[in-house]
Structures are given as C-alpha cells and as structure tokens.
XYZ file of C-alpha atoms in Angstrom:
692
model
C 124.376 94.109 91.257
C 122.970 91.273 93.024
C 120.663 93.409 95.551
C 117.771 91.134 95.442
C 113.954 92.196 95.966
C 114.274 94.747 99.574
C 111.619 94.006 102.005
C 111.735 97.245 104.826
C 108.945 96.653 107.599
C 108.527 99.353 109.995
C 107.723 97.555 114.090
C 108.204 100.890 115.414
C 105.159 100.660 115.025
C 104.104 104.266 115.068
C 102.943 106.523 114.148
C 99.210 107.546 113.086
C 97.312 104.115 114.869
C 98.204 105.243 117.771
C 97.317 108.638 116.878
C 94.365 107.570 115.664
C 93.259 106.220 119.003
C 94.082 109.005 121.298
C 90.886 110.981 122.264
C 92.412 114.588 122.589
C 95.437 116.668 121.165
C 97.176 119.874 121.744
C 97.156 122.744 119.927
C 100.196 121.131 117.887
C 98.309 117.847 117.400
C 100.269 115.832 119.835
C 97.926 112.642 121.759
C 97.586 113.237 125.223
C 94.986 110.577 125.452
C 96.765 107.323 124.778
C 95.657 104.023 126.354
C 98.519 101.981 126.881
C 98.033 98.505 126.327
C 100.516 95.496 125.497
C 99.213 93.925 122.930
C 100.834 94.578 118.939
C 99.849 93.043 115.753
C 100.974 94.301 112.117
C 99.823 96.245 109.805
C 100.953 96.572 106.028
C 100.793 100.098 104.074
C 99.296 99.782 100.133
C 100.624 102.917 99.480
C 103.696 105.438 100.004
C 102.447 107.950 100.017
C 99.990 106.776 103.310
C 104.186 106.025 104.484
C 105.941 109.281 104.528
C 102.260 110.898 106.079
C 102.666 108.731 109.519
C 106.347 108.606 109.279
C 105.933 112.547 109.006
C 103.500 112.981 111.748
C 105.396 111.092 114.468
C 108.986 113.611 113.133
C 106.441 116.691 113.852
C 105.182 115.220 116.959
C 108.869 114.920 118.266
C 109.352 117.947 116.718
C 106.914 119.460 119.590
C 108.865 117.737 122.270
C 112.193 119.170 121.597
C 110.481 122.471 120.729
C 108.592 122.485 124.736
C 111.978 120.855 126.311
C 114.065 123.717 125.045
C 110.982 126.738 125.779
C 111.543 124.999 129.412
C 115.336 124.564 129.683
C 116.387 127.100 127.228
C 119.453 124.811 127.073
C 120.148 122.833 124.161
C 118.919 120.126 121.812
C 117.928 116.859 123.595
C 120.017 113.943 122.371
C 118.053 110.921 120.049
C 119.795 108.121 122.511
C 119.197 110.231 126.042
C 115.599 107.437 126.561
C 114.782 104.667 128.472
C 115.875 103.230 126.340
C 127.781 78.652 128.667
C 130.170 80.543 126.747
C 129.583 78.444 123.431
C 132.752 78.145 120.767
C 131.444 76.600 116.982
C 134.019 73.778 117.041
C 134.676 74.715 113.359
C 136.986 71.246 112.113
C 140.191 73.128 110.159
C 142.378 70.286 108.837
C 143.952 68.677 111.618
C 143.350 70.976 114.755
C 140.119 71.465 115.886
C 137.904 74.554 117.238
C 137.663 73.162 121.652
C 140.286 71.208 121.227
C 143.726 72.425 119.859
C 142.752 76.554 120.171
C 140.080 78.348 121.487
C 137.995 80.137 119.366
C 135.108 83.197 120.340
C 133.451 83.157 123.431
C 129.453 82.304 121.553
C 126.127 82.915 123.540
C 124.942 79.585 121.880
C 126.265 77.167 120.045
C 126.692 76.998 115.989
C 126.311 80.659 116.248
C 129.369 82.193 115.006
C 129.342 86.139 116.339
C 131.217 88.476 114.681
C 134.479 89.897 116.709
C 138.509 92.022 116.481
C 139.981 88.799 115.572
C 139.006 85.108 114.556
C 141.101 81.831 114.231
C 141.060 79.114 111.520
C 143.717 77.159 113.429
C 146.085 77.951 111.125
C 145.510 82.025 111.092
C 145.002 85.053 112.733
C 142.443 87.484 110.285
C 142.386 90.666 112.644
C 140.632 94.048 112.808
C 142.555 96.738 113.238
C 143.768 100.158 112.002
C 142.438 100.245 108.269
C 143.026 96.925 107.249
C 142.578 92.998 107.175
C 145.527 91.898 109.298
C 145.878 88.370 108.294
C 148.954 85.959 110.440
C 149.976 82.802 109.592
C 150.794 79.677 112.783
C 151.837 77.209 110.606
C 152.620 76.025 114.326
C 151.510 76.805 117.683
C 153.482 79.692 118.864
C 154.159 80.854 115.688
C 152.523 84.346 114.469
C 154.065 85.682 110.438
C 152.720 88.265 108.825
C 150.837 87.024 105.903
C 149.332 90.244 104.580
C 147.630 93.148 105.071
C 144.521 94.085 102.672
C 142.715 97.861 103.340
C 139.483 98.389 104.402
C 137.291 101.379 103.945
C 136.867 102.903 107.299
C 137.877 102.070 110.497
C 137.218 98.246 110.801
C 134.718 96.442 113.495
C 133.996 93.050 113.373
C 134.597 90.228 111.143
C 133.862 86.619 110.543
C 135.392 84.082 108.431
C 134.208 80.530 106.913
C 136.798 78.517 106.125
C 135.737 75.855 103.395
C 134.089 79.020 101.731
C 137.603 80.784 101.613
C 136.084 84.530 102.638
C 136.351 86.634 105.326
C 133.497 89.083 105.952
C 134.661 92.976 107.220
C 132.733 94.994 109.289
C 134.019 98.618 109.169
C 132.184 102.444 110.477
C 132.701 104.958 108.380
C 131.427 108.260 109.417
C 129.787 110.287 107.067
C 131.484 114.016 107.719
C 134.940 112.604 107.254
C 134.186 111.301 103.098
C 136.290 112.700 101.486
C 133.990 115.205 99.138
C 135.463 113.412 95.973
C 133.440 109.868 97.239
C 131.498 108.718 95.187
C 129.468 108.295 98.236
C 129.592 112.047 99.101
C 127.100 113.542 96.492
C 125.005 110.431 97.965
C 125.025 112.182 101.398
C 125.271 115.386 101.685
C 122.049 117.884 101.382
C 120.801 121.395 102.000
C 117.991 123.006 104.445
C 117.276 126.330 105.379
C 120.292 126.840 107.830
C 122.800 125.947 105.059
C 124.221 121.870 104.590
C 123.783 118.643 106.183
C 124.904 115.241 105.876
C 121.985 113.196 105.753
C 123.591 110.438 108.577
C 125.278 110.345 110.607
C 127.704 107.161 110.157
C 127.699 104.150 107.456
C 128.265 100.789 107.838
C 130.557 99.090 105.045
C 130.922 94.727 104.494
C 133.058 94.032 102.216
C 133.603 89.931 101.450
C 137.440 89.165 100.763
C 138.853 85.664 99.129
C 140.990 84.603 101.378
C 142.317 81.297 99.169
C 145.036 82.627 98.570
C 146.386 83.937 102.055
C 149.172 85.813 100.296
C 147.292 87.479 97.818
C 143.421 88.498 99.701
C 141.418 89.771 96.565
C 138.359 91.636 97.276
C 134.713 90.168 95.995
C 132.197 92.800 96.946
C 131.206 95.563 98.695
C 128.432 97.042 100.167
C 127.201 100.252 102.542
C 124.428 100.626 104.623
C 123.078 104.060 105.521
C 123.797 103.749 110.209
C 125.692 102.225 113.483
C 127.502 98.743 113.015
C 125.340 96.614 115.768
C 126.520 92.859 115.789
C 126.939 90.412 112.520
C 127.011 86.542 113.404
C 127.540 82.630 110.945
C 125.564 80.594 110.714
C 126.787 77.705 108.885
C 126.900 79.578 105.483
C 125.203 82.629 106.080
C 125.769 86.188 107.927
C 123.561 88.274 109.782
C 124.504 92.101 109.665
C 122.344 94.510 112.290
C 122.629 97.975 112.068
C 120.785 101.027 113.277
C 120.708 104.449 112.301
C 118.368 108.115 112.440
C 118.529 109.952 109.115
C 118.845 113.813 109.916
C 115.467 115.045 109.075
C 115.677 118.515 108.817
C 113.284 121.458 110.827
C 114.129 118.181 113.465
C 118.124 117.714 114.392
C 118.394 121.768 113.902
C 115.041 122.922 115.500
C 118.032 125.094 117.722
C 118.771 126.883 114.571
C 115.261 128.323 114.320
C 115.796 130.423 117.771
C 119.173 130.952 117.222
C 118.679 132.752 113.645
C 115.541 134.465 114.210
C 113.797 136.969 116.213
C 109.941 135.223 115.877
C 108.246 133.737 118.820
C 108.095 130.015 119.441
C 105.450 129.931 117.607
C 106.855 130.324 114.591
C 109.974 128.735 115.200
C 107.763 125.839 116.237
C 106.190 126.424 112.182
C 109.537 126.774 110.735
C 110.949 122.999 111.367
C 107.416 121.924 110.358
C 107.037 122.757 107.339
C 110.797 122.058 106.423
C 110.330 118.127 107.548
C 106.954 118.008 105.886
C 108.748 119.579 103.084
C 111.382 116.137 103.067
C 111.064 113.842 100.967
C 110.538 110.233 101.870
C 113.686 109.010 100.302
C 115.361 111.343 102.872
C 113.341 109.521 106.055
C 113.880 106.133 105.036
C 118.003 104.571 104.651
C 119.451 104.016 101.470
C 122.127 100.851 100.494
C 124.734 101.396 97.705
C 126.322 99.042 96.391
C 130.355 99.592 94.654
C 130.393 98.896 90.833
C 133.530 97.723 88.849
C 134.783 100.862 88.672
C 134.583 102.791 91.843
C 131.359 103.878 91.315
C 127.649 104.227 93.513
C 124.745 102.261 92.601
C 122.007 103.745 94.907
C 119.151 100.567 96.242
C 115.964 102.830 96.790
C 113.593 101.076 99.763
C 109.761 103.242 98.309
C 109.840 101.142 94.789
C 106.550 98.871 94.190
C 104.501 101.328 96.605
C 106.039 100.285 99.115
C 103.779 97.229 99.761
C 106.926 96.195 101.850
C 106.467 98.400 104.538
C 104.903 96.618 107.413
C 104.061 98.652 110.943
C 102.850 97.429 114.381
C 100.022 99.573 116.305
C 100.923 101.155 119.076
C 104.506 101.929 119.009
C 106.704 105.153 118.646
C 110.560 105.492 117.325
C 112.294 106.062 114.169
C 115.263 104.973 113.531
C 115.988 101.873 110.912
C 117.478 98.481 111.892
C 118.598 97.460 108.508
C 119.640 93.184 108.312
C 121.578 92.222 105.927
C 122.181 88.249 104.738
C 124.056 86.235 102.180
C 125.483 83.146 101.866
C 129.037 83.233 101.833
C 128.708 79.797 99.486
C 126.370 81.461 97.107
C 128.608 82.219 93.525
C 127.229 85.447 93.329
C 126.656 86.685 97.000
C 123.052 87.333 96.769
C 122.159 89.893 99.204
C 118.797 89.777 100.675
C 117.677 92.884 103.140
C 115.291 93.731 105.889
C 115.348 97.426 107.222
C 113.178 97.726 110.285
C 111.567 100.713 111.889
C 112.380 100.570 114.848
C 114.167 102.279 118.350
C 117.848 101.422 119.824
C 117.747 97.103 118.982
C 119.045 94.550 120.922
C 119.618 91.484 118.626
C 120.202 87.843 119.464
C 120.215 84.669 117.276
C 118.969 80.972 117.669
C 120.794 78.822 114.406
C 116.851 78.593 113.432
C 115.642 82.256 114.004
C 116.893 85.723 114.783
C 114.733 88.789 116.894
C 114.985 92.128 117.352
C 114.476 93.812 120.643
C 113.572 97.460 121.197
C 112.164 99.956 123.424
C 107.668 100.243 122.451
C 108.181 103.976 122.332
C 111.009 106.219 121.729
C 112.558 108.720 124.451
C 110.048 111.245 123.257
C 106.895 109.350 124.339
C 107.432 110.363 128.216
C 107.805 113.201 128.012
C 104.037 113.063 127.164
C 102.697 109.755 128.955
C 105.010 109.758 131.893
C 102.100 107.578 133.041
C 103.235 104.890 130.901
C 105.661 102.165 132.055
C 108.515 101.015 129.701
C 107.477 98.145 126.984
C 109.808 95.993 125.222
C 109.173 94.566 121.735
C 110.485 92.077 119.890
C 110.074 90.534 116.109
C 110.876 87.043 114.986
C 112.571 85.943 111.874
C 113.397 83.187 110.402
C 116.538 83.119 109.303
C 116.675 78.974 108.626
C 116.797 79.617 104.107
C 120.902 80.385 103.818
C 121.295 83.879 103.084
C 117.983 85.562 103.971
C 115.749 86.503 106.759
C 111.798 86.372 106.689
C 109.624 88.228 109.393
C 107.570 85.790 111.274
C 105.901 87.418 114.267
C 105.951 89.996 117.514
C 105.225 90.280 120.429
C 104.830 92.569 123.871
C 106.237 92.373 126.974
C 107.246 95.081 130.322
C 110.220 96.574 130.979
C 113.202 96.386 128.887
C 117.430 94.208 128.791
C 119.800 94.866 130.008
C 121.999 93.076 126.810
C 121.641 90.025 124.474
C 121.655 88.009 127.599
C 118.436 88.646 128.545
C 117.156 86.559 125.089
C 117.779 82.835 125.107
C 115.880 80.325 122.849
C 115.011 76.488 123.802
C 113.107 74.174 122.098
C 110.534 77.177 119.949
C 109.981 78.991 123.381
C 112.260 82.282 123.737
C 112.971 83.481 126.917
C 112.818 86.829 128.277
C 114.446 88.707 130.693
C 113.209 92.219 132.263
C 113.045 94.808 134.059
C 109.998 97.329 134.662
C 110.948 100.991 136.000
C 114.584 99.726 135.270
C 115.670 104.085 134.708
C 113.683 105.097 138.132
C 111.648 106.965 136.217
C 113.002 109.843 138.089
C 110.307 112.636 135.845
C 107.005 110.630 138.109
C 106.539 112.127 141.282
C 106.329 108.722 143.731
C 108.322 106.103 140.790
C 106.797 102.827 141.614
C 109.848 100.758 142.018
C 112.158 99.008 139.128
C 110.709 94.918 139.941
C 112.286 92.241 137.149
C 110.363 89.591 134.858
C 111.071 86.527 133.022
C 109.023 85.662 130.170
C 108.658 82.465 128.296
C 106.898 83.762 124.618
C 105.657 80.360 122.164
C 105.065 81.948 118.352
C 101.432 81.162 117.239
C 100.808 82.718 114.239
C 101.847 86.694 113.487
C 101.823 86.689 117.591
C 104.467 85.956 119.637
C 102.735 84.725 122.471
C 103.119 85.020 126.311
C 102.501 81.469 127.673
C 105.131 82.037 130.938
C 105.737 83.954 133.468
C 107.140 84.616 136.467
C 107.326 87.901 137.772
C 107.947 90.910 140.776
C 111.528 89.817 141.034
C 113.881 91.560 143.519
C 111.897 94.513 143.568
C 113.792 97.766 144.192
C 116.770 96.677 142.069
C 117.349 95.110 138.279
C 118.930 93.000 136.681
C 122.738 93.090 135.134
C 122.968 89.575 133.858
C 121.087 86.546 132.918
C 121.874 83.914 131.218
C 119.322 81.191 129.868
C 121.010 77.197 129.473
C 119.302 74.312 128.338
C 115.945 74.085 130.479
C 118.343 76.411 133.370
C 117.930 80.557 133.592
C 119.802 82.691 135.771
C 119.524 86.217 136.728
C 121.691 87.952 138.972
C 120.067 91.916 140.254
C 121.423 94.263 142.406
C 120.575 97.239 144.373
C 123.474 96.838 146.911
C 124.160 92.934 147.474
C 123.811 90.917 144.675
C 120.736 88.018 144.692
C 121.663 85.734 142.494
C 118.311 83.981 141.116
C 117.972 80.267 139.691
C 114.897 79.234 137.261
C 113.582 76.114 136.598
C 112.479 76.236 133.567
C 111.650 72.953 131.919
C 107.753 73.462 131.787
C 107.748 76.893 129.235
C 104.252 77.600 131.286
C 105.434 77.896 135.065
C 108.853 79.004 134.881
C 109.326 79.261 138.126
C 112.114 80.651 140.892
C 114.034 77.562 142.913
C 116.555 79.321 144.441
C 118.589 82.935 145.613
C 121.449 83.675 146.834
C 122.564 87.209 148.724
C 126.130 87.455 148.098
C 128.151 91.544 148.762
C 129.434 93.033 144.518
C 127.741 92.214 141.301
C 128.151 90.015 138.540
C 127.500 91.308 134.805
C 128.206 88.457 133.267
C 127.804 84.599 134.004
C 129.960 81.911 131.684
C 128.473 77.924 132.630
C 131.143 75.814 133.379
C 131.466 71.516 133.744
C 130.624 70.392 137.052
C 127.419 72.792 137.366
C 129.656 75.274 138.103
C 128.798 78.866 136.977
C 132.517 81.442 136.673
C 131.086 85.116 136.558
C 132.626 88.091 136.487
C 131.642 91.793 137.869
C 132.197 94.472 140.339
C 133.029 93.443 144.331
C 131.012 94.493 147.042
C 130.998 94.938 150.591
C 127.702 96.127 153.044
C 127.752 99.619 151.875
C 127.865 98.628 148.189
C 130.034 98.681 145.580
C 134.091 98.554 146.109
C 134.558 99.377 142.725
C 137.796 96.566 141.877
C 137.275 94.077 139.106
C 136.077 90.669 140.608
C 136.171 86.354 139.399
C 133.537 84.176 141.252
C 132.917 80.210 140.505
C 129.118 78.993 141.800
C 127.734 75.789 142.651
C 124.649 75.383 141.182
C 125.105 71.531 141.337
C 122.068 72.225 144.068
C 120.147 74.854 142.266
C 117.559 74.850 145.252
C 120.781 76.180 146.777
C 123.628 77.512 144.122
C 126.533 78.834 146.649
C 128.864 80.454 146.692
C 132.776 78.215 146.063
C 135.461 81.129 145.727
C 136.162 84.889 143.807
C 139.291 86.330 142.737
C 139.609 89.779 142.650
C 141.685 90.587 139.444
C 143.689 93.719 140.229
C 146.793 95.925 138.658
C 149.777 96.178 140.039
C 148.527 99.294 141.470
C 145.648 98.110 143.307
C 142.423 99.468 141.385
C 141.900 97.918 137.034
C 139.196 97.743 134.864
C 138.202 94.596 132.600
C 136.469 94.727 128.877
C 135.450 91.416 129.763
C 132.745 93.422 132.951
C 130.645 94.487 129.015
C 132.131 92.263 126.400
C 131.559 88.577 126.480
C 133.722 87.903 123.817
C 136.835 89.377 126.212
C 135.712 87.041 128.602
C 137.938 83.686 127.715
C 137.961 80.523 129.641
C 140.117 77.080 127.936
C 138.263 73.867 129.504
C 141.684 71.828 128.345
C 143.484 73.926 131.124
C 140.881 75.213 132.730
C 142.200 78.531 132.349
C 140.277 81.980 132.501
C 142.086 84.942 130.196
C 140.431 88.456 131.209
C 142.326 92.070 130.324
C 142.860 93.572 133.468
C 143.724 97.618 132.704
C 144.280 100.914 135.071
C 145.921 104.438 134.910
C 147.699 105.687 137.862
C 149.642 108.286 138.694
C 153.381 108.410 139.207
C 154.502 110.856 142.169
C 158.127 110.170 140.877
C 158.078 111.564 137.477
C 154.470 113.630 138.051
C 152.815 111.594 135.183
C 149.929 109.884 134.494
C 150.936 105.634 133.741
C 149.349 103.429 132.549
C 149.370 99.389 132.872
C 147.796 96.763 130.212
C 147.990 93.440 131.142
C 145.690 90.214 130.345
C 145.362 88.408 134.057
C 145.289 84.042 133.826
C 143.013 82.564 136.636
C 143.652 79.188 137.088
C 140.012 77.053 137.323
C 138.993 73.802 139.783
C 135.402 73.111 139.207
C 135.584 70.024 141.233
C 136.693 71.550 144.147
C 134.975 72.798 147.381
C 133.206 75.745 149.197
C 136.357 78.096 149.821
C 138.149 76.960 147.196
C 138.917 77.146 143.129
C 139.988 79.953 142.106
C 143.958 81.014 141.891
C 146.157 83.682 140.082
C 147.632 81.918 137.481
C 149.912 84.629 136.167
C 149.365 87.840 133.460
C 150.946 88.936 130.860
C 151.686 92.544 129.491
C 151.052 94.823 126.964
C 152.174 97.762 128.489
C 155.650 98.403 126.135
C 153.432 98.350 122.993
C 151.978 101.408 124.389
C 154.749 103.160 126.035
C 156.325 105.808 123.144
C 153.679 107.107 122.831
C 150.972 109.193 125.176
C 148.575 110.538 123.498
C 147.844 106.727 122.659
C 146.664 106.032 126.381
C 143.206 108.089 125.962
C 143.018 105.541 122.789
C 142.283 101.725 124.499
C 145.200 101.134 125.005
C 144.054 97.630 126.806
C 144.755 93.827 125.879
C 141.469 93.153 124.346
C 141.032 89.798 123.123
C 142.886 85.901 124.154
C 143.268 83.296 121.738
C 144.917 79.502 123.443
C 146.652 77.645 121.071
C 148.226 74.284 121.892
C 150.540 75.131 124.633
C 150.552 78.749 124.233
C 148.473 82.382 124.977
C 147.794 84.683 122.176
C 147.076 88.156 123.893
C 146.107 91.333 121.285
C 145.238 94.893 121.501
C 144.869 97.787 119.161
C 148.968 97.835 119.015
C 149.830 94.422 118.491
C 150.075 90.252 119.103
C 152.142 89.133 121.930
C 152.547 85.536 122.126
C 153.433 83.483 125.436
C 154.469 79.766 126.902
C 151.791 78.683 128.616
C 154.177 76.854 131.324
C 155.980 80.604 132.759
C 153.982 82.859 130.658
C 157.153 83.302 128.101
C 156.478 85.701 125.794
C 158.493 84.030 122.519
C 156.442 86.063 119.702
C 155.313 89.583 119.044
C 153.692 91.256 115.920
C 152.606 95.419 115.711
C 149.664 96.012 114.316
C 148.980 99.900 113.314
C 146.467 100.829 115.560
C 143.152 102.864 115.332
C 144.861 106.449 114.808
C 147.089 104.618 112.694
C 145.820 106.516 109.815
C 142.404 108.354 108.392
C 138.882 107.574 107.469
C 140.221 107.078 103.471
C 142.464 103.579 103.049
C-alpha cells in the first residue's frame, strides 16, 4: 500500500472549548450563554480520549436540539444540510495542438489550476465520464469522433482529470453505500448494528480510480482508493491532484433518534437518555471517516485515522461542526503514486485553489447552534493549505470573517492576499424577530503565522440584498447583488489594506456568473428581470468596465428555446459556460419542458445555443444569436429519461468544429452552419446499476 501517514485536523472547532466558556447550561448540558467571537485558533489533541470526548459532547448537544425540535413539531428529523448553510484555460501544449489556440479546454477559475469535469480533452482525444465507465474517443482530425476504449468504473463517475505527459487519467466516482452488494468487501466495513437494527456508517463514498492511458486502446488500472464521503471537487496543478470530499457519519442515537419515540413508550427525557447512551457507546472509529485501498487480490485495506494517539487532530476554538472534509493528494508523475491525506472536521465546505494554496471555507457553526443562539450571526472559517510540494497538502493557517459564501468565486488570491466576498444575514434570519437586514462585505486576508489576518475590509454594501455573483481578476473585483434589481459593483483592490468600491451600475435582472474577456469587457449569464423583479428567462449580458468608475451595460441577449422559457446549467455551473475567444463565440446549454396540446404530452427540448460576441462594440450592440444545435433526438425514445438531465451539458471548440456533450451522446458540428457531421452514443446515467 502507498498511503502515507494521515494528518487529520479538526478544524470545525468544536467542542470542549466552546462548552468550557459557557457561563451556564440547561438540564441536558447544552450551553446557554456563549460569547460570540470573530477569532479562532488551533488546539492540538494529545490523546484519542480527549478527541472522542469532545466529539461526543457536540453530538449530544445536537441530539438535544433535534429532540426539542421534534417535541415542538412532532414532525420528522431535521436534515443535516438544512442549515444557514476570466475563464481560464490551462494552455496545455499537446503535440501540435495547443489548448486555448486550437481547441478549448475546461472553463477554469484560475490560470494553471485545472478543475475536474465530466469531459476532458488533450486535443487528440476526448475523455468522458459517463454511465459506469471512462469513455475514450479519438480525434485524429478536427471533426472526427472515433470510439477507442471503454474502461469500467465502480459507482457513478462524476468527473475526471487528465495529465497528458504522465499519460494518466483519474476518474472520481460516487458510490451509494446503500447499493453496495453484500459480497463486496466494502459491505463488511460499512455495516453496523444498533438498537433499532442494522445501518451503514456513511451514506456515500468517493472513489478515485487512476488509469494508465499510454495505450489508449487498452487502458490499465493503476490504483483504486475509497474515502467515506460525498465527492465535492478536484484540482490538478502541474502533476498533483487534490480531491475534496465531505461526509457526516451515521452515529447511532443521533441519525435515527425518532425511533426512540416510535418504538418506545418512554417519555421524552427517557427517550433522550437512551439515544444519548447509544452515542456515548459508539467507538471513535465509527465517528470519523475511513480510507480504503483495494489490493491486488480485490480485497480492501482500511486505513485508520486514529493512530499515534490522535496527535494529528486539531481544533480551532469557538466553532461547531461534526462533518469531515477529506483532502487527498497524489502526484501523477510519482512512480508509486503515494497518497497524502488530510481530514478536517468542518461544516459543509467550499473549496478554492490558487497555484500555491488550497482553501477550505466553511460555516463556523452547524445548523443546530442557531437553535440555541439565535442572536449570533453567520461566520465563516477559512483554512489555508500549502500545496506547493507535489502530492502533498500542509495545513498553514485559519481565519474567520462574518457572513457566508455564494460559491468558489467568492474567493480569490493575488500576491499572497486572499479576497473574500460574503453576505451577512444571508438567510434573512427568519427565526429572529426584527432580524437585521442582510449586508455584503469584501475582506482581504493575509497569513500571519498560524492566522489568516484581516488587513482590509469594505462593508455595508447593498443592505437588504445578497451576493449572487463575484469575481476577482488581478487587482480588480466585481460583485453582483440582488433584491429587485441587479447592482454590479466594481472594486479597486490595488491596495490590499484599502479595498474600495469605485463603481456601481443598477440594471434589471440578476447575473449569477461573471466571465472576464478581452477589451475590458465582462460576459455574464443570469436571469432576466423588470421593475417588478425577475422574469425568469436565461439572459446573457456584456458590460464595458474600461471606465472602472462607470461600468456600462453594452448589450443583453435572451437565450430562449422555441417555447420561450428555458433553463441553463451555466446559471450555476461555470464549466457549462464556454467562451471561445478565437471565434468570439459563446456556447451555453439551453433546455426546457413544455406541454404539447396536440399530443397531450410533456415534451423536452435539449439544445446548445451559440451567441456571437463583439468585444469592440459600443453600447447597445455586441451580442447576436448565432444558432443552436440539438440533442432532443437523443432522448426522444425514452420518455422516462426526460426526468434525468437530458440537457446538453458541455461543449468543446476544436478547429472549425463544435463538439456538444449530453448524458446520451456526443455530436460534432461544423461551425459555419452548425451541420451535424458526426455523433457517438453514450450509455447515460441509468445504463447499469451501481456495480460495474
């Protein structure tokens, strides 16, 4: 096995320290008087018993919250997730074909940081995660599409990364623990028993499958690693892969607490004590996630995370979360493919990476904390890891700011400074009478030893609104907020200690993604609107920010189907947004359901719309419809399939051709008139069950 020593950092802060600072507790031990703080610092554990005690203290506090809510409503259990919870291309040179010049790659947030996606290309091949396999297609000449190989992958392939020089592909797949066959070696590792019967310790696992594609027609398996948790994202920087996953383990007594009501005649206090006893009886190994690696004989070797007296576990003060973010790192050029693992106790994370650092941003407090402390505001923990060493991630520092993030684009690093855009009171604090209005902030953080310290801040932005989009480009920043209209704000970030709002433009509708292009222009995609609010059409806009103090809307273009209203994955997934600068063309998926009165059936339209972009145009022009390609015919024979992602999801420009990808196939079109010249079928998500 080649799994290095695992470092587990409990960065959700828990546990004993917040309880120790409470001035008073209720009858069940929940803190009722806790000071609100905007600071956090790491504490190291010196024993597994201390870690176990702190984790169980917090689990019992969450149990108390769930019981009180259940007693109030006599409803079901609250869901863990119900809490206030320039598009860059890598420029890879692959033979005579260069990414960004001859063909388009993934729409990445940062230069030199490749983001995993469901399709990748090296200019000569397409690598596609689909069905239960990695599919490889050859592109000997632009416009060609030749099936080359199909390599089986366990679970549901979600995304992949490729390294052409190493001739290796890493496929990231999701496995449902409930679908694992009983004869699979994972089953015995996951199955547990409790007072109410059997259960599985986690709902999902993430698997990384490393494949050698030096012979594209005969790919070979190099390595299979499982980590308990839901797949989040992955990055490739030079030859190093970083994978992020997140999980809550199923702790008996907590996840199944309604059973103590349904199958017991005891009163609420007795039911609580029975559930609490089951939590306290749970072994530490069943609270923290586990890594597994498949051996040469098909068995699994479990990698415990509690060795060395748990000395690799840390916690920052004054936070509350019981989930685990796992960061796995490996160097694809390394001969042994050694794996480095970090496991961080967090709430649900947002991951962002520059070329040198990986950041894990997560709410400081889990949902249940606000049940007891409804006067506390949302706060965000940010944890920094050094990723400059190939195949390794090393924890450096943590910081905290008020508010919550919208997505990864709310984070951006420049010259060692991390810029963070947050909304405070994002969720409206509906549980608080006379709740304060939301407001937006831009913070600048710099590492000072083990602390990410605030060095600059501008706040009070667009009170009563929340952030829908943000982007940091060099020493400039952009932010879109929304309540009934869409202000676009511009920020001067040239002085990290004094970030400044320099411009504002109010328009109808809202943008959800900002994409910088040439000639001081921004392309955005969002939802159309009028004076009354949103009108719910997909809309592409272009802004002129050459005068940074006076941003102007150059043009807008509705992206509609033949039936009018439509939806685009690019509204929330930037990798579906493909701008091809050499041809000044923008491609965005566009789909809709509609009722056909003639056939009296619900029909679906699946297409990819293209828009011409003129970055030199003046106000009132610059965006024109170019045409569209369809995949509707790939789904027409399967009525049930209309209810699982029949939309076109990605597009790639290659020479004078456009490649469109959906769950059921790939089509190739001439750019001139969008004629379909080639196609290949894909099995799709429901092609086979969990197993290969």
